[in-house]
Short mmCIF file of C-alpha atoms and ligand atoms in Angstrom, two decimals:
data_model
loop_
_atom_site.label_atom_id
_atom_site.label_comp_id
_atom_site.label_asym_id
_atom_site.label_seq_id
_atom_site.Cartn_x
_atom_site.Cartn_y
_atom_site.Cartn_z
CA MET Y 236 -9.18 -5.94 -4.88
CA SER Y 237 -8.20 -3.95 -1.77
CA ASP Y 238 -9.58 -0.47 -1.05
CA TYR Y 239 -6.15 0.99 -1.81
CA SER Y 240 -5.97 -0.78 -5.20
CA LYS Y 241 -9.46 0.47 -6.04
CA ALA Y 242 -8.48 4.01 -5.01
CA ASN Y 243 -5.35 3.83 -7.18
CA LYS Y 244 -7.37 2.53 -10.13
CA HIS Y 245 -9.79 5.47 -9.88
CA THR Y 246 -6.93 7.95 -9.42
CA THR Y 247 -5.11 6.59 -12.47
CA SER Y 248 -8.24 6.79 -14.56
CA PHE Y 249 -8.86 10.36 -13.31
CA TYR Y 250 -5.33 11.50 -14.25
CA ASN Y 251 -5.54 9.78 -17.61
CA LYS Y 252 -8.59 11.96 -18.35
CA PHE Y 253 -7.29 15.08 -16.59
CA SER Y 254 -3.77 15.20 -18.07
CA PHE Y 255 -4.73 17.79 -20.69
CA PHE Y 256 -5.93 20.26 -18.01
CA TYR Y 257 -3.14 19.70 -15.45
CA PRO Y 258 -0.97 22.59 -16.77
CA LEU Y 259 -3.73 24.99 -15.61
CA ILE Y 260 -3.37 23.75 -12.01
CA ASP Y 261 0.38 23.84 -12.30
CA VAL Y 262 0.43 27.60 -12.95
CA PHE Y 263 -0.91 28.05 -9.43
CA LEU Y 264 1.71 25.66 -7.95
CA ARG Y 265 4.77 27.23 -9.60
CA PRO Y 266 5.81 29.66 -6.83
CA GLN Y 267 6.01 26.85 -4.26
CA LYS Y 268 7.82 24.59 -6.71
CA ARG Y 269 10.49 27.25 -7.14
CA ILE Y 270 11.09 27.06 -3.37
CA LEU Y 271 11.26 23.25 -3.54
CA PHE Y 272 13.78 23.23 -6.38
CA ASN Y 273 15.87 25.95 -4.85
CA GLU Y 274 16.48 23.45 -2.02
CA ILE Y 275 17.03 20.45 -4.28
CA ASN Y 276 19.47 22.23 -6.58
CA LYS Y 277 21.60 23.35 -3.63
CA LEU Y 278 22.47 19.73 -2.86
CA PRO Y 279 25.41 17.80 -4.29
CA TYR Y 280 24.92 15.80 -7.47
CA GLY Y 281 22.92 12.61 -6.94
CA ASN Y 282 20.14 10.50 -8.36
CA VAL Y 283 16.55 11.54 -7.74
CA LEU Y 284 13.37 9.51 -7.80
CA GLU Y 285 10.24 11.60 -8.32
CA ILE Y 286 7.19 9.54 -7.38
CA GLY Y 287 4.08 10.79 -9.20
CA VAL Y 288 6.13 12.74 -11.75
CA GLY Y 289 2.88 13.50 -13.56
CA ASN Y 290 3.13 15.47 -16.80
CA GLY Y 291 6.76 16.31 -16.10
CA SER Y 292 6.06 19.90 -15.12
CA ASN Y 293 8.89 19.70 -12.55
CA LEU Y 294 11.52 18.33 -14.92
CA SER Y 295 12.75 21.70 -16.16
CA TYR Y 296 13.52 22.78 -12.57
CA TYR Y 297 16.16 20.08 -11.97
CA LYS Y 298 19.58 21.57 -12.69
CA LYS Y 299 22.15 18.88 -11.96
CA HIS Y 300 20.75 15.57 -10.77
CA ASP Y 301 19.96 12.32 -12.59
CA ILE Y 302 16.19 11.92 -12.61
CA THR Y 303 13.94 8.90 -12.61
CA GLY Y 304 10.23 9.70 -12.67
CA ILE Y 305 7.45 7.23 -12.11
CA ASP Y 306 3.70 7.54 -12.35
CA THR Y 307 0.63 5.30 -12.59
CA SER Y 308 -1.00 7.41 -15.32
CA GLN Y 309 0.17 6.61 -18.84
CA LYS Y 310 -1.35 9.84 -20.19
CA MET Y 311 0.52 11.98 -17.67
CA LEU Y 312 3.73 10.11 -18.53
CA ASP Y 313 3.13 10.59 -22.25
CA ALA Y 314 2.99 14.36 -21.62
CA ALA Y 315 6.14 14.12 -19.48
CA LYS Y 316 7.99 12.22 -22.22
CA LYS Y 317 7.39 15.12 -24.63
CA ILE Y 318 9.25 17.45 -22.26
CA ALA Y 319 11.86 15.08 -20.84
CA GLY Y 320 13.97 14.18 -23.89
CA GLU Y 321 17.17 12.64 -22.54
CA LYS Y 322 16.78 14.43 -19.22
CA ALA Y 323 14.89 11.75 -17.29
CA VAL Y 324 14.04 8.06 -17.23
CA LEU Y 325 10.24 7.81 -17.02
CA LEU Y 326 8.47 4.63 -16.01
CA LEU Y 327 4.91 3.46 -15.51
CA MET Y 328 5.02 2.25 -11.91
CA ASN Y 329 3.07 2.41 -8.68
CA GLY Y 330 4.83 4.39 -5.96
CA GLU Y 331 3.33 2.01 -3.43
CA LEU Y 332 5.24 -0.93 -4.91
CA LEU Y 333 8.47 0.33 -6.41
CA GLY Y 334 10.48 -1.91 -8.70
CA PHE Y 335 13.83 -0.63 -7.41
CA GLN Y 336 16.33 -2.21 -5.06
CA ASP Y 337 16.83 -0.97 -1.50
CA HIS Y 338 19.15 2.05 -1.13
CA SER Y 339 19.00 3.03 -4.83
CA PHE Y 340 18.45 6.81 -4.63
CA ASP Y 341 20.08 9.85 -3.00
CA TYR Y 342 16.87 11.88 -3.09
CA VAL Y 343 13.14 11.17 -3.34
CA VAL Y 344 10.68 13.90 -4.36
CA LEU Y 345 6.97 13.73 -3.51
CA SER Y 346 5.42 16.81 -5.07
CA HIS Y 347 1.65 16.90 -4.63
CA VAL Y 348 1.33 13.14 -4.70
CA LEU Y 349 0.78 12.07 -1.07
CA ALA Y 350 -2.75 13.46 -0.79
CA VAL Y 351 -3.61 11.87 -4.13
CA ALA Y 352 -2.21 8.34 -3.71
CA GLY Y 353 -4.43 5.47 -2.52
CA ASN Y 354 -2.12 4.71 0.40
CA PRO Y 355 0.29 7.52 1.32
CA GLU Y 356 1.88 5.41 4.06
CA SER Y 357 2.94 2.81 1.48
CA ILE Y 358 4.46 5.54 -0.68
CA LEU Y 359 6.49 6.73 2.33
CA GLU Y 360 7.52 3.15 3.25
CA GLU Y 361 8.73 2.57 -0.29
CA ALA Y 362 10.49 5.93 -0.40
CA TYR Y 363 12.28 4.99 2.83
CA ARG Y 364 13.29 1.61 1.43
CA VAL Y 365 14.77 2.90 -1.83
CA LEU Y 366 16.58 5.86 -0.24
CA LYS Y 367 20.26 5.41 0.55
CA PRO Y 368 21.22 5.88 4.20
CA GLY Y 369 21.59 9.64 4.70
CA GLY Y 370 19.37 10.26 1.65
CA ARG Y 371 16.74 12.98 1.67
CA ILE Y 372 13.04 13.06 0.95
CA PHE Y 373 11.28 16.25 -0.16
CA ILE Y 374 7.56 16.49 0.44
CA LEU Y 375 5.53 19.32 -1.05
CA ASN Y 376 1.84 19.13 -0.25
CA HIS Y 377 -1.16 20.79 1.29
CA PHE Y 378 -1.77 19.79 4.90
CA THR Y 379 -4.88 20.66 6.86
CA PRO Y 380 -3.75 23.46 9.17
CA ASP Y 381 -4.88 24.16 12.70
CA ASN Y 382 -6.75 27.33 11.74
CA TRP Y 383 -10.10 28.18 10.14
CA LEU Y 384 -8.97 26.58 6.86
CA LYS Y 385 -9.59 23.16 8.41
CA TYR Y 386 -13.36 23.87 8.12
CA LEU Y 387 -12.89 24.64 4.44
CA ASP Y 388 -10.99 21.35 3.97
CA TYR Y 389 -13.76 19.56 5.83
CA SER Y 390 -16.55 21.08 3.74
CA PHE Y 391 -14.59 20.47 0.55
CA GLN Y 392 -14.34 16.71 1.16
CA PRO Y 393 -17.22 15.56 -1.09
CA VAL Y 394 -15.88 17.66 -3.98
CA SER Y 395 -12.28 16.59 -3.41
CA LYS Y 396 -13.29 12.92 -3.70
CA ALA Y 397 -14.49 13.61 -7.24
CA PHE Y 398 -11.11 15.18 -8.02
CA ARG Y 399 -9.30 12.22 -6.44
CA PHE Y 400 -7.49 13.92 -3.60
CA ARG Y 401 -7.93 14.21 0.15
CA SER Y 402 -8.77 17.77 1.12
CA LEU Y 403 -8.62 16.79 4.81
CA PHE Y 404 -5.01 15.66 5.12
CA TYR Y 405 -3.16 15.82 8.45
CA LEU Y 406 0.61 15.76 8.59
CA HIS Y 407 0.73 14.34 12.12
CA ARG Y 408 -1.24 11.27 11.03
CA LEU Y 409 1.49 10.08 8.64
CA GLU Y 410 3.07 7.47 10.90
CA THR Y 411 5.84 6.43 8.50
CA LEU Y 412 7.37 9.90 8.68
CA LYS Y 413 8.51 9.01 12.20
CA LYS Y 414 11.15 6.77 10.62
CA PHE Y 415 12.83 9.85 9.12
CA ILE Y 416 14.68 12.75 10.72
CA LEU Y 417 13.02 16.10 10.07
CA LEU Y 418 15.50 18.63 8.67
CA SER Y 419 13.16 21.52 7.87
CA GLU Y 420 9.52 22.47 7.61
CA THR Y 421 8.75 25.55 5.50
CA ARG Y 422 5.41 27.21 4.87
CA VAL Y 423 5.24 27.86 1.16
CA SER Y 424 1.86 29.61 1.12
CA ALA Y 425 -0.25 31.85 3.28
CA LEU Y 426 -1.87 30.41 6.40
CA SER Y 427 0.47 27.37 6.48
CA TYR Y 428 -1.69 25.53 3.99
CA PHE Y 429 1.07 24.29 1.68
CA LYS Y 430 4.31 23.06 3.23
CA LEU Y 431 7.70 21.88 2.11
CA LEU Y 432 9.12 19.23 4.40
CA ILE Y 433 12.63 17.88 4.10
CA TYR Y 434 13.60 14.70 5.93
CA ARG Y 435 16.72 12.57 6.08
CA LYS Y 436 16.97 8.81 6.35
CA ALA Y 437 19.24 7.95 9.26
C1 SAM U 565 -1.25 16.24 -8.54
S1 SAM U 565 -0.27 15.32 -9.67
C2 SAM U 565 1.37 15.92 -9.28
C3 SAM U 565 2.29 15.86 -10.45
C4 SAM U 565 3.69 16.45 -10.19
N1 SAM U 565 4.40 15.70 -9.17
C5 SAM U 565 3.61 17.90 -9.80
O1 SAM U 565 4.07 18.28 -8.73
O2 SAM U 565 3.07 18.68 -10.61
C6 SAM U 565 -0.27 13.72 -8.90
C7 SAM U 565 0.36 12.64 -9.78
O3 SAM U 565 0.59 11.50 -8.94
C8 SAM U 565 0.26 10.33 -9.69
N2 SAM U 565 -0.02 9.24 -8.74
C9 SAM U 565 -1.09 9.07 -7.94
N3 SAM U 565 -0.96 7.94 -7.21
C10 SAM U 565 0.23 7.39 -7.56
C11 SAM U 565 0.91 6.23 -7.15
N4 SAM U 565 0.40 5.38 -6.24
N5 SAM U 565 2.11 5.97 -7.72
C12 SAM U 565 2.64 6.81 -8.66
N6 SAM U 565 2.03 7.91 -9.08
C13 SAM U 565 0.83 8.21 -8.54
C14 SAM U 565 -0.94 10.76 -10.51
O4 SAM U 565 -1.14 9.89 -11.63
C15 SAM U 565 -0.54 12.17 -10.92
O5 SAM U 565 0.20 12.19 -12.13
#
């Protein structure tokens, strides 16, 4: 088993156990999600793939698009299914190996999944593959900023491992993003810690 597969196995097991408590974290993330969905809902009707859809806490924000959500945690998906009704197709699937054809989606949403996934580069490669030409990818995540918060991220590393995410997470190290065209980069919290990035596939 590769290191990435092992990491994904641990992450899945963590989220299976943690699904009950995730709504507590989500309360804190809501203001930035409102900014994300303000952008998504401005765009013309299309089909969206949300990778790492989790417990479906984002589903109520989508106003007009067709939604497919995938996740590796069955427990998170079970919670999402209770909310989704007819609104979304939800599938147990690894974002690093998507079971969709090339050019299947108009939009891909990565909301707090990149710093959690075993191999974020594979998630981005797969997102690129399944996006239609001209399609957009929305990335909402924390990124280690170039200010004193980087020391906090650094010191938090041992704890963050236990919670299955990378506290030290640099945007400029994500090589696959170079394949996309950056449309906007918005700080969605103080001190540039959380960012919303919107890219287009050429
Ligand atoms: C922090 S939660 C974010 C949930 C939701 N997107 C949100 O913004 O609230 C991360 C989710 O990503 C899922 N995840 C982690 N690695 C994944 C992968 N390789 N493929 C699909 N989902 C993954 C986890 O199971 C978890 O449900």
